[in-house]
Coordinates of C-alpha atoms in Angstrom, one line a residue:
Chain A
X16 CA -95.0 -23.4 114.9
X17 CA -92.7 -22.7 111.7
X18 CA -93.2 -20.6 109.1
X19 CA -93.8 -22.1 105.2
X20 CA -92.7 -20.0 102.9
X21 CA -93.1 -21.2 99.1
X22 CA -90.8 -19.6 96.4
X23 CA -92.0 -20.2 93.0
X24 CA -88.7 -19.0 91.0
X25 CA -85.7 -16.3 91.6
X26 CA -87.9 -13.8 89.5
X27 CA -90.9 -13.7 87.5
X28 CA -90.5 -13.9 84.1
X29 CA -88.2 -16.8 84.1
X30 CA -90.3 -19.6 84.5
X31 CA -90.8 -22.2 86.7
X32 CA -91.9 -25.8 86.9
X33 CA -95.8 -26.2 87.1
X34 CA -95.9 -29.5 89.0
X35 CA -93.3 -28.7 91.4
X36 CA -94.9 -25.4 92.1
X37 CA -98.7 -27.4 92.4
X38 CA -97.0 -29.6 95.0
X39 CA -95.7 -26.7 96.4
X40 CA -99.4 -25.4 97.3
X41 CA -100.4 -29.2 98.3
X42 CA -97.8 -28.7 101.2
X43 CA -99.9 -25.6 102.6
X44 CA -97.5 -22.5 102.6
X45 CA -98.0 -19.3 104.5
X46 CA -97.7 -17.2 101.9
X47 CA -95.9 -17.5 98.0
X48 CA -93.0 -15.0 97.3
X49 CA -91.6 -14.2 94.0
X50 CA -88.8 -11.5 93.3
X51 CA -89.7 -9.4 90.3
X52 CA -86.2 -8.0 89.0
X53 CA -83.4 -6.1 90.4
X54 CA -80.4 -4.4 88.6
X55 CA -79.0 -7.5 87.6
X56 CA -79.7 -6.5 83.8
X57 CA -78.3 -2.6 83.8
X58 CA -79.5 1.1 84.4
X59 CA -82.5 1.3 81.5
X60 CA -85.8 -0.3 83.6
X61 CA -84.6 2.2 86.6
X62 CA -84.0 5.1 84.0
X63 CA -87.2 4.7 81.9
X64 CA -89.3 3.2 84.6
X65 CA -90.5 0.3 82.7
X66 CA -90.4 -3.3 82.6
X67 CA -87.9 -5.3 81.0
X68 CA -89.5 -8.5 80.7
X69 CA -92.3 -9.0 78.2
X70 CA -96.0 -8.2 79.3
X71 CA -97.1 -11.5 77.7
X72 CA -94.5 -13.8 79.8
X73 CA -95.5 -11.9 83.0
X74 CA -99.2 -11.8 82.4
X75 CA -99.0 -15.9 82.0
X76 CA -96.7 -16.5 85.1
X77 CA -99.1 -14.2 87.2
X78 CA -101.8 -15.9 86.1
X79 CA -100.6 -19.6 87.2
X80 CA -99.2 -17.6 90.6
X81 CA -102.7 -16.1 91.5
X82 CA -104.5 -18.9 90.8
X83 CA -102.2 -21.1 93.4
X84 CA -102.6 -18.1 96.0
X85 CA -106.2 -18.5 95.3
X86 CA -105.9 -22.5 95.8
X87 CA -103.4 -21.8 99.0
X88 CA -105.7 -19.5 100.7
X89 CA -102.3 -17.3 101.2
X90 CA -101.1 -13.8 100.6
X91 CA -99.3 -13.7 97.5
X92 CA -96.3 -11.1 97.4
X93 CA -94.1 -9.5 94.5
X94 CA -90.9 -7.8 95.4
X95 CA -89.1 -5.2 93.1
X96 CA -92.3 -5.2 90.5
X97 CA -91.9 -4.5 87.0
X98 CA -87.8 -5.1 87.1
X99 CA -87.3 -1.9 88.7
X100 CA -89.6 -1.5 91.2
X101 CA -90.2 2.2 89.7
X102 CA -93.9 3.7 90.7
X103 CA -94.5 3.7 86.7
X104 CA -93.5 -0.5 86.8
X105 CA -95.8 -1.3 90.1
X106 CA -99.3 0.6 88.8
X107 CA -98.2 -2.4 85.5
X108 CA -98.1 -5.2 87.6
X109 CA -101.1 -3.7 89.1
X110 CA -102.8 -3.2 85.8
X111 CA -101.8 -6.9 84.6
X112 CA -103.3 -8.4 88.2
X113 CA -106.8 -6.3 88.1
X114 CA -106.9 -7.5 84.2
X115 CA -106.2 -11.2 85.6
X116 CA -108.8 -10.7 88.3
X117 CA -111.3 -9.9 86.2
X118 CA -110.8 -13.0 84.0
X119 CA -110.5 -15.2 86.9
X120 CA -113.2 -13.8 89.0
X121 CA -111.5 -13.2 92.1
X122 CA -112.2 -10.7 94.6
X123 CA -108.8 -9.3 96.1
X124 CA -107.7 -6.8 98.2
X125 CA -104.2 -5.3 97.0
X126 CA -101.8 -3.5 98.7
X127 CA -99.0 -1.6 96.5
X128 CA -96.0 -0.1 98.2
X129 CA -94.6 3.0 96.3
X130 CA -90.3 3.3 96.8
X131 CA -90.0 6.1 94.1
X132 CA -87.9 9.0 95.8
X133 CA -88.9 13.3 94.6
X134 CA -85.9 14.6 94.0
X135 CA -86.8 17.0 96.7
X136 CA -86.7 14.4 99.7
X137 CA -83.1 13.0 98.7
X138 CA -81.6 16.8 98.4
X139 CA -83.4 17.0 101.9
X140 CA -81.8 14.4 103.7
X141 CA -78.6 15.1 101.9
X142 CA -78.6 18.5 103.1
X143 CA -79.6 17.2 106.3
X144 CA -76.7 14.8 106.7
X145 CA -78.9 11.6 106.9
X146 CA -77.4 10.1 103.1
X147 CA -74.1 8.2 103.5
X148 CA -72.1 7.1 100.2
X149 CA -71.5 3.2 99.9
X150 CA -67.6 2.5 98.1
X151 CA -67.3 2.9 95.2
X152 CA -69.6 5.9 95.0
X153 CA -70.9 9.0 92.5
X154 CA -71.3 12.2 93.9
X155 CA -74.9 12.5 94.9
X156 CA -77.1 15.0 92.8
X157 CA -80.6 13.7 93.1
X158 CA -81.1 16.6 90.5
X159 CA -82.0 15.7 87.5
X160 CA -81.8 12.0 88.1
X161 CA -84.9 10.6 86.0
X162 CA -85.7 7.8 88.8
X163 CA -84.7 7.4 92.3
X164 CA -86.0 4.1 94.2
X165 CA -85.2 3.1 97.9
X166 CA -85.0 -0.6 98.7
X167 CA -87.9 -1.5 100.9
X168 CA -87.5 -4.1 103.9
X169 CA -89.4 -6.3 105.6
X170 CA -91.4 -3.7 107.9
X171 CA -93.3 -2.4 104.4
X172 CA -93.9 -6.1 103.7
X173 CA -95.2 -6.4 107.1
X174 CA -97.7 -3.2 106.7
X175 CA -98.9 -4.6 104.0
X176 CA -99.8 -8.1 104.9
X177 CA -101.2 -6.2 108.8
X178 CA -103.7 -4.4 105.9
X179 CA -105.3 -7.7 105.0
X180 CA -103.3 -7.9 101.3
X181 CA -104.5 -11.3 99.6
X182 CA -101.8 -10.0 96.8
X183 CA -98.9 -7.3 97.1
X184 CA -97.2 -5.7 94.8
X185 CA -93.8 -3.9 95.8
X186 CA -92.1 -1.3 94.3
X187 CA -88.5 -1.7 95.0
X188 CA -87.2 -3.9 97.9
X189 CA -84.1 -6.0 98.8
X190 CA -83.9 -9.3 97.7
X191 CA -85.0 -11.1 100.8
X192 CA -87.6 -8.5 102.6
X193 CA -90.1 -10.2 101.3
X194 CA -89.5 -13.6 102.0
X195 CA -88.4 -12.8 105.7
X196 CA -90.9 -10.7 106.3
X197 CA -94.0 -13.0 107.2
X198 CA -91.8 -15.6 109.3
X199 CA -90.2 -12.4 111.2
X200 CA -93.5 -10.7 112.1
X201 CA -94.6 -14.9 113.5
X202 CA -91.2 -14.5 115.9
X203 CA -89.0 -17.0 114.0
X204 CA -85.0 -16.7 114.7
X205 CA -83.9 -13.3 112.7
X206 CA -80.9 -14.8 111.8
X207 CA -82.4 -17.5 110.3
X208 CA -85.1 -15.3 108.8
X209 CA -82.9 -13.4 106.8
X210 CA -80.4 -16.5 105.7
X211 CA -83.1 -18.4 104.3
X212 CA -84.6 -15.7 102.4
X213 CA -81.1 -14.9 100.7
X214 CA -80.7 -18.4 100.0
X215 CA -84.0 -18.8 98.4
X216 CA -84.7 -15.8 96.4
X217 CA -83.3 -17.0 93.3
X218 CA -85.4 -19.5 93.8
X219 CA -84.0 -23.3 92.8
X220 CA -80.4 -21.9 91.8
X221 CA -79.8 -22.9 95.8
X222 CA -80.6 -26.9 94.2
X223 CA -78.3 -29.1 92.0
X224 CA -81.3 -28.4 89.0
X225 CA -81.0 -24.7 88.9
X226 CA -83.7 -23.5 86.5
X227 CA -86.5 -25.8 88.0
X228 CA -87.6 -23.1 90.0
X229 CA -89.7 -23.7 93.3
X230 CA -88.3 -23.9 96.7
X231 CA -89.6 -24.2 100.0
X232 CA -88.5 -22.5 103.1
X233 CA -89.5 -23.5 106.6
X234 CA -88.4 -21.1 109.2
X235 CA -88.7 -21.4 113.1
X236 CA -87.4 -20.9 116.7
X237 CA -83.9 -21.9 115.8
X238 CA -83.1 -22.2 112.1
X239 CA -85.1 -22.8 108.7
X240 CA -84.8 -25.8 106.6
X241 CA -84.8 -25.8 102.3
X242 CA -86.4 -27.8 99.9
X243 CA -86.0 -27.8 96.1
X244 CA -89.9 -29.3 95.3
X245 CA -88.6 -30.2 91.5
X246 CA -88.1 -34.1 91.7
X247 CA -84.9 -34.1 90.1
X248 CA -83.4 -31.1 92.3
X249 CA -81.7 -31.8 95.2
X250 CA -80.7 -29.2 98.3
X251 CA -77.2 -30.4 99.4
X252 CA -75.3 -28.7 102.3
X253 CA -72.5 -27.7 99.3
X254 CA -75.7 -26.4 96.8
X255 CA -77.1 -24.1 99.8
X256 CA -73.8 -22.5 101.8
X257 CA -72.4 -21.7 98.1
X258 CA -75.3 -19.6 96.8
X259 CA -74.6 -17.3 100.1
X260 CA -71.5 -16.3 97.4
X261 CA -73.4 -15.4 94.6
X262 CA -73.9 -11.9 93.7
X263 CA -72.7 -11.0 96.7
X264 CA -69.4 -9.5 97.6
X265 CA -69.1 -10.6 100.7
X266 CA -70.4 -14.2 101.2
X267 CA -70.0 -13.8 105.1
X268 CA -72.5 -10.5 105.6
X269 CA -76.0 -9.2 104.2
X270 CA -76.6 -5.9 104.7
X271 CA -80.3 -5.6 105.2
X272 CA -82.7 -1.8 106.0
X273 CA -81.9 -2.4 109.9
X274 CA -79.1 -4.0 110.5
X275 CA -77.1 -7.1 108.5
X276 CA -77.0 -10.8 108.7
X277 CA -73.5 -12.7 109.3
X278 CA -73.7 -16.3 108.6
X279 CA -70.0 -17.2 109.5
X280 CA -71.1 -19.2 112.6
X281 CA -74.2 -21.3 110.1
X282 CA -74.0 -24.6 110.3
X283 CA -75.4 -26.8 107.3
X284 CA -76.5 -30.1 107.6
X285 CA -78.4 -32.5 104.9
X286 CA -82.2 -33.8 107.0
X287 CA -81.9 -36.0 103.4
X288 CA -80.9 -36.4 100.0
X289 CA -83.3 -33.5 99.4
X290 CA -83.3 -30.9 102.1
X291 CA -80.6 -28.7 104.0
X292 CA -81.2 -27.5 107.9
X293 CA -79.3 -24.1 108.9
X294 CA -78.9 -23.3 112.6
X295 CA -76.5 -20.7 113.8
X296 CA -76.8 -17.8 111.1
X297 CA -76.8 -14.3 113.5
X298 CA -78.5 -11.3 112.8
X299 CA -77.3 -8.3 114.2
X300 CA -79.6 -5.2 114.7
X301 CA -78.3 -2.0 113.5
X302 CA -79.5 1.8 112.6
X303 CA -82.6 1.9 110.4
X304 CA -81.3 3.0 106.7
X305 CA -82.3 1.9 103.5
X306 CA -80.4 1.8 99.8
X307 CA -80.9 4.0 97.5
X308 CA -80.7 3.4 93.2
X309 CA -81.1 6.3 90.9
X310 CA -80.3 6.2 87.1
X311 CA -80.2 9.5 84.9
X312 CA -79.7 10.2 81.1
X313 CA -76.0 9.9 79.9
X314 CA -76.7 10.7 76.8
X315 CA -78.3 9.6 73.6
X316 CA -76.9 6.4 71.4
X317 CA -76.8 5.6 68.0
X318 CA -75.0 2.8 66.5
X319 CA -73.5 1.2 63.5
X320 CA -72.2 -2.1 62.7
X321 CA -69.9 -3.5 60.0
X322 CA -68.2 -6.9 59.7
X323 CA -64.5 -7.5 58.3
X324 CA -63.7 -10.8 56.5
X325 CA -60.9 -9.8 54.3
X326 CA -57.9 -11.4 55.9
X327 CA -55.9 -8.5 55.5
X328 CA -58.3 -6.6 57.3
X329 CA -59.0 -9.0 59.9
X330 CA -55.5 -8.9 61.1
X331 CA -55.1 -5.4 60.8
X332 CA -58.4 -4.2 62.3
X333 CA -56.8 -2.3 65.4
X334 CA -55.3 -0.6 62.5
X335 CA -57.9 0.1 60.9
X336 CA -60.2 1.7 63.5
X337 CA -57.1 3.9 64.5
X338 CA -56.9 5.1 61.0
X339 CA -60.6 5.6 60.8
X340 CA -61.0 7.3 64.1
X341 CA -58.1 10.0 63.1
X342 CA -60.4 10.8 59.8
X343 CA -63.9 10.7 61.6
X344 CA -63.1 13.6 64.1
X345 CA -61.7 16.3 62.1
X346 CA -64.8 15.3 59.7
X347 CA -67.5 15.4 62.2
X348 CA -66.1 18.9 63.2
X349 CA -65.7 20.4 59.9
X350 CA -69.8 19.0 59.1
X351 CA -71.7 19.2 61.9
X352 CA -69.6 21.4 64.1
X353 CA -68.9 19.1 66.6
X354 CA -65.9 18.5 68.2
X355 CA -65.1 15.3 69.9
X356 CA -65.8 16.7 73.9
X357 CA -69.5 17.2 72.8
X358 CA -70.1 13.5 71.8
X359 CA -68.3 9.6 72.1
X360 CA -67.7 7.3 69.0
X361 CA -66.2 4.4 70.6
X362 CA -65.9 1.4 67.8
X363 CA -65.3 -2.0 69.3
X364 CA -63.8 -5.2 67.7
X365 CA -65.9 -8.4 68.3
X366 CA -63.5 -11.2 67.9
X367 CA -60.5 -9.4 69.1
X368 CA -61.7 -7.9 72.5
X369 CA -65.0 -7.0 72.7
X370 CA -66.0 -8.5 76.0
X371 CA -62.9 -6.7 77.8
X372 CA -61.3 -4.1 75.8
X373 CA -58.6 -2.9 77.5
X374 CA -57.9 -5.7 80.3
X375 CA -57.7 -8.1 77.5
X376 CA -54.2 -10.2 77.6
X377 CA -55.4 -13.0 74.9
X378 CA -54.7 -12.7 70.7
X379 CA -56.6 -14.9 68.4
X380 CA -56.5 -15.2 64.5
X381 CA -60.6 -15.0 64.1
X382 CA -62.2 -15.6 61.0
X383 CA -64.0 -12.1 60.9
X384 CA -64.2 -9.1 63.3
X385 CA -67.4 -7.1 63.8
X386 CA -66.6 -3.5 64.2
X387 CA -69.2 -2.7 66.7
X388 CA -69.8 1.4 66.5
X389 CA -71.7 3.0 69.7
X390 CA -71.8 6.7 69.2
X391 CA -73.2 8.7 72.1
X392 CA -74.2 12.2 71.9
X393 CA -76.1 15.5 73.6
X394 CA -79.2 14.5 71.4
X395 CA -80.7 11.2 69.5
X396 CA -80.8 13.5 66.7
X397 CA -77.3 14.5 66.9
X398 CA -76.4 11.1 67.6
X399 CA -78.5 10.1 64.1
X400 CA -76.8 12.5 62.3
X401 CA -73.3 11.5 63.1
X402 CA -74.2 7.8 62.9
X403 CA -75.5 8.8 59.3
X404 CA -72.3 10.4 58.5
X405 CA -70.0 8.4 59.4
X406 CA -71.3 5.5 57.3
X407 CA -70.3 5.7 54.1
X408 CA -66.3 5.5 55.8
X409 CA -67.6 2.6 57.8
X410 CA -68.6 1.2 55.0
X411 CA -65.6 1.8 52.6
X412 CA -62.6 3.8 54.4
X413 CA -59.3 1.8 53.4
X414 CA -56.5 0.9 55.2
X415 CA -54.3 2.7 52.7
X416 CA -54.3 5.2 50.1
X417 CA -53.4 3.7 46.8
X418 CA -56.0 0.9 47.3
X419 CA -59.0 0.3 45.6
X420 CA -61.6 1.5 48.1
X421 CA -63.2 -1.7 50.1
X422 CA -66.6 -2.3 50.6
X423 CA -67.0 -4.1 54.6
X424 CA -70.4 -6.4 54.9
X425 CA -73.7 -4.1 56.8
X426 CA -75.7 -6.9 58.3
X427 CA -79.1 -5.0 57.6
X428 CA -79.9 -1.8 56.1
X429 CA -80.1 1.2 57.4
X430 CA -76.4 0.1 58.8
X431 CA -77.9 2.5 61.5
X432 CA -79.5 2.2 65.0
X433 CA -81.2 4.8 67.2
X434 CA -81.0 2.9 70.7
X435 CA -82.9 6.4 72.4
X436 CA -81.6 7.1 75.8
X437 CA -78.6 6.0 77.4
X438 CA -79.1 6.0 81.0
X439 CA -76.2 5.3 83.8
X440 CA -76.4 4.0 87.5
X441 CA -75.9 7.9 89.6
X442 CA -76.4 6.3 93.4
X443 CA -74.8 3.7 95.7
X444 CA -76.1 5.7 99.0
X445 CA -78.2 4.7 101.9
X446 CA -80.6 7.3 103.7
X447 CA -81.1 6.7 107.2
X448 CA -85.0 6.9 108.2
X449 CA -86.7 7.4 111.9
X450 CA -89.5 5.7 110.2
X451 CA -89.1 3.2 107.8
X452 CA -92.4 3.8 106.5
X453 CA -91.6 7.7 105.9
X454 CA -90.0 6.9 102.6
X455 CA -93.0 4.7 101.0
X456 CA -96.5 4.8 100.3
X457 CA -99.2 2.0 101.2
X458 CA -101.7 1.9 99.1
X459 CA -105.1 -0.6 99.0
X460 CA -107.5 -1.4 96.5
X461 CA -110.4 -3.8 96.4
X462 CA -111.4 -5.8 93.5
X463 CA -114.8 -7.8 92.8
X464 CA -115.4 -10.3 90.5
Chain B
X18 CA -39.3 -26.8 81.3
X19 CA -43.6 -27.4 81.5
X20 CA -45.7 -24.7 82.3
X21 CA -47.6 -24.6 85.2
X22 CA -51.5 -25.0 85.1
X23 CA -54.0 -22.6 84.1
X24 CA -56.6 -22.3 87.3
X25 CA -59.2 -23.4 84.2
X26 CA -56.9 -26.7 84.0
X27 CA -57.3 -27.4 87.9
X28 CA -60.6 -26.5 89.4
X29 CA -64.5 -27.1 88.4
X30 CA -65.2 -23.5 87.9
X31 CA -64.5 -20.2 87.8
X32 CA -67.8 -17.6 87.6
X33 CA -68.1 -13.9 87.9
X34 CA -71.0 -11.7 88.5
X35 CA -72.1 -8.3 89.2
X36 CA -72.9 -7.7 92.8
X37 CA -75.0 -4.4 92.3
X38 CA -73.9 -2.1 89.9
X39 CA -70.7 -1.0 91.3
X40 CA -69.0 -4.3 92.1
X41 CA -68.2 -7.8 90.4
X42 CA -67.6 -10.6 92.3
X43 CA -65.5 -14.0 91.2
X44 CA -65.7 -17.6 92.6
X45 CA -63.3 -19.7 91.8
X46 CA -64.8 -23.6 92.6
X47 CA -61.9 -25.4 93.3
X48 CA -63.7 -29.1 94.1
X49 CA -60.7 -30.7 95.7
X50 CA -58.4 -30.5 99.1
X51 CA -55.6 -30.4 96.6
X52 CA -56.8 -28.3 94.1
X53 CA -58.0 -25.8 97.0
X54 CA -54.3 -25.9 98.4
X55 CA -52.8 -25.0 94.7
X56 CA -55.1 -21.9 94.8
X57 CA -54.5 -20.7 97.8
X58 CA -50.9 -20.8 97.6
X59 CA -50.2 -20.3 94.0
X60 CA -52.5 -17.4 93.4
X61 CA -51.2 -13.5 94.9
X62 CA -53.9 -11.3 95.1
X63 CA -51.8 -8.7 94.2
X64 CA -51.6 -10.6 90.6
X65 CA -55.3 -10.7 90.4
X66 CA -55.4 -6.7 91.1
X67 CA -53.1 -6.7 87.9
X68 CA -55.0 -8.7 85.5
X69 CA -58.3 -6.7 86.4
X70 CA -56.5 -3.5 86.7
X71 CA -57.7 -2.5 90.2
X72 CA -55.6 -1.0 93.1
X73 CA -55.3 -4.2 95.3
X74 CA -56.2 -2.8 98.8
X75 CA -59.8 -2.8 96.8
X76 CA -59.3 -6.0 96.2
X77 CA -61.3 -8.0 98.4
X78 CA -60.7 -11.8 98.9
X79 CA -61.8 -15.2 100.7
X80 CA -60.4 -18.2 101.4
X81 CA -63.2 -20.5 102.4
X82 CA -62.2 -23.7 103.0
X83 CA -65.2 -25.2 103.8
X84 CA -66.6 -24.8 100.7
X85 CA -63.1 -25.3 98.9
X86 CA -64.1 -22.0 97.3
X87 CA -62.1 -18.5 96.8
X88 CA -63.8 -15.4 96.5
X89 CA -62.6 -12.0 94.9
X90 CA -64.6 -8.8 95.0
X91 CA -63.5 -5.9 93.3
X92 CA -65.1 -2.9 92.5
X93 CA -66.1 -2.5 88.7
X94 CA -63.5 -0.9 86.6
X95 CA -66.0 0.6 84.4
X96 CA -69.8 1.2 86.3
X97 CA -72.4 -1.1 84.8
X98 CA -74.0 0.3 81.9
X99 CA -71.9 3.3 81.4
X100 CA -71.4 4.2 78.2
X101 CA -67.7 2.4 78.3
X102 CA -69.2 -0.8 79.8
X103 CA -68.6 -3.8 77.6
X104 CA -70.2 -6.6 79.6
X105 CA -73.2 -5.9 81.2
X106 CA -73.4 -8.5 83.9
X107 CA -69.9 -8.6 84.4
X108 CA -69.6 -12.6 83.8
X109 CA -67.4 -12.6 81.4
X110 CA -64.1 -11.3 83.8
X111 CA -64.1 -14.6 84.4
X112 CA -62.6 -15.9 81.6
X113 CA -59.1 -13.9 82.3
X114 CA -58.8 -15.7 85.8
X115 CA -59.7 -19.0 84.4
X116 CA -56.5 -18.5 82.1
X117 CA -54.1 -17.3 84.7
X118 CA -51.0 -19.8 85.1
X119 CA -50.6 -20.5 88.5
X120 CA -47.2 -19.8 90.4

């Protein structure tokens, strides 16, 4: 007997196609699995332990997701809730779904799975030799990290679903735990458990029509089969084996809580013009460890931006930003007392090499530069103050001394932006656990209509 | 004397990506047999360390024929979304390998 497993997108928040998803739930899933972020979009949902996509967006995908749970008659299961999969992110994908079953009147049961990590337990197993650096990695210092998440597998998936869940929300877990966690706890192929599940968790972007969304996976004995459901999106042998490359730095091996995947020996063969069959994928048991993410405070940002257009000044901007830089520091010190250790003013040219700064090898003549000023300091306030005195120069400081002093175009007014916090990625670790569950908390709640 | 081809000039695509925060990860789609072949032989890795400014034994690379695909991984030269990162999902490295002239 196989295992359906229906995939409404690679992550809430980014849509999906209503009609494919409806036939989706006409083709009677086992259970509907949506990814709900990762670190794909930096440090600052990790950091602040909030979510990065809009309330309002993930309040109306929810909605249409619950309601096809409640049409399916399946468990419905979020991974990596609330971006980061934070505590603080999963009790607001908990608050949206009560909110949702109130206005739906549906009874549920929920189970949440906590990953946040006290500070305590990680200096615990560090001291206690079960933490292991990944390359390239920070020293670990769980203190005064301001979040610390663990990526759950499939065995807290499994607990949850054992527990009755109609809907669960997970904290932070890999990609694929929770799409090969139902079809592993039925006995389908590991291998094939965990290849599938990588290749749909970004949902249709395994399909020639990547942002239709839905995809079905239907795992057994010997392999799983794929199925964009969108009627212009097409699974092709080509479309599926290349998304084992993406994001992933090695295309060949998936390191999983528990051991890793190695597709080398998959095969991949078209069943049509629609779906893909994989047979062969391996999955190769290994101690139990889990990754770790942590994100502290780097600092706090203000910046300033100023665009050139004078041709002169366009050609010499480098220049100019040397020139400026030389005047700013001694003048920061002599005002504020600052010397240039205690805080970074790092001012970059858009049009010239913005994207790559130093590893640029290209020269253009653009039409304007934006000078792009990111100041980052001990304090917003200090970082405020030094954006506010540096203005006026960004504003006006010439290239020369016996010219008329310029005046550079300020898209908005204040030219000045407090951006709060600046948080940075402090873990790429695994903790080895005896018991997977001995890093997370189950938790279940009842609703009534 | 012509100049050789820009891997942009020869193969569908060229994408790069973060792979977790530490690590950025480029495909180069090559399409054909032929195109594949040029790759393979007229791209060094060590040349590829150079343009991203990495050591090259962290360089990591695949030739995958089957897909007419190769693959570079490289550790991030500056950690995603540290104050000195400039691209925060690390697609835009890209661009420098789709402009290398091949050998």
């Amino acid at each position: 007997m196989a295992t359906r497993v229906l995939v409404p997108s690679g992550v809430l928040g980014l849509g999906f196609d209503a009609d494919a998803l409806a036939r989706g739930v006409d083709m009677a899933p086992d259970i509907i699995c949506i990814d709900g972020g990762s670190t794909d979009s930096g440090p600052f949902s990790l950091g602040a332990g909030v979510s990065k996509y809009s309330r309002a967006a993930t309040r109306a995908e929810w909605r249409v997701l619950m309601q096809a749970r409640a049409r399916a008659g399946v468990p419905l299961v979020i991974g990596t809730a609330g971006t980061s999969g934070t505590d603080s992110t999963v009790d607001w994908m908990y608050d949206i779904t009560t909110e949702l079953a109130a206005e739906l009147g549906q009874s549920l049961r929920i189970a949440r799975i906590y990953s946040s990590q006290p500070q305590d337990r990680i200096a615990a197993a560090l001291r206690a030799g079960a933490i292991t650096p990944l390359t390239p990695a920070p020293e670990c210092d769980p203190e005064g990290l301001a979040n610390i998440v663990a990526l759950a597998g499939a065995e807290h998936i499994q607990a949850a679903l054992e527990g009755g869940a109609d809907i669960v929300i997970a904290g932070r877990t890999t990609d694929t735990a929770t799409i090969a966690a139902l079809p592993l706890m039925r006995g389908e192929a590991a291998g094939a458990c965990w290849h599938g599940a990588k290749i749909a968790e970004c949902g249709a972007l395994c399909s020639t029509h990547p942002t239709s969304g839905v995809i079905m996976v239907d795992f057994d004995r010997d392999g799983f089969t794929v199925e964009a459901l969108h009627p212009d999106a097409r699974c092709t042998p080509h479309s599926v084996s290349a998304h084992m490359l993406y994001e992933n730095s090695d295309p060949f091996r998936l390191y999983e809580p528990g051991g890793y995947l190695d597709v080398t020996a998959a095969r991949y063969a078209a069943l049509d013009d629609r779906r893909v069959r994989v047979e062969g994928s391996e999955w190769v048991p290994g101690p139990y460890t889990v990754k770790l993410e942590g994100a502290r405070i780097a600092g706090f940002q203000t910046t300033i931006m100023a665009i050139l257009r004078n041709a002169h000044y366009v050609a010499n901007a480098q220049a100019w930003v040397d020139r400026l830089n030389g005047f700013l520091a001694p003048e920061i010190e002599r005002r504020m007392g600052l010397t240039p250790d205690a805080y970074s003013l790092d001012f970059r040219l858009i049009g010239v090499n913005g994207a790559l700064g130093p590893i640029e090898n290209r020269k253009g003549d653009p039409v304007e530069v934006g000078v792009l000023g990111i100041i980052t300091a001990a304090t917003q306030a200090e970082a405020s103050e030094i954006g506010k005195l540096i203005n006026p120069f960004v504003l006006h400081y010439p290239l020369t001394d016996d010219e008329e002093l310029p005046t550079f175009a300020f898209p908005y007014s204040p030219a000045t932006t407090d951006r709060g916090a600046l948080y940075e990625f402090a873990l790429n670790h695994v903790m080895a656990l005896d018991d997977p569950m001995s890093a997370f908390r189950l938790q279940f709640d009842e609703v009534t209509a | 004397m012509t100049r050789n081809p820009t891997l942009g000039q020869i193969v569908t695509k060229v994408r790069s990506k973060n792979a977790g925060p530490f690590w950025v990860t480029i495909d180069i789609f090559c399409g054909t047999e032929d195109a594949f072949t040029r790759v393979t032989e007229g791209l060094a890795t060590d040349r590829v360390a150079r343009l991203f400014a990495v050591e090259p034994q962290l360089l990591k690379r695949f030739d995958i024929a089957d897909l007419r695909v190769v693959k570079f991984s490289l550790p991030r030269p500056v950690i995603q979304g540290a104050a000195a990162d400039r691209d925060m999902h690390g697609a835009q490295y890209a661009a420098l390998l789709e402009e290398l002239a091949l050998d």
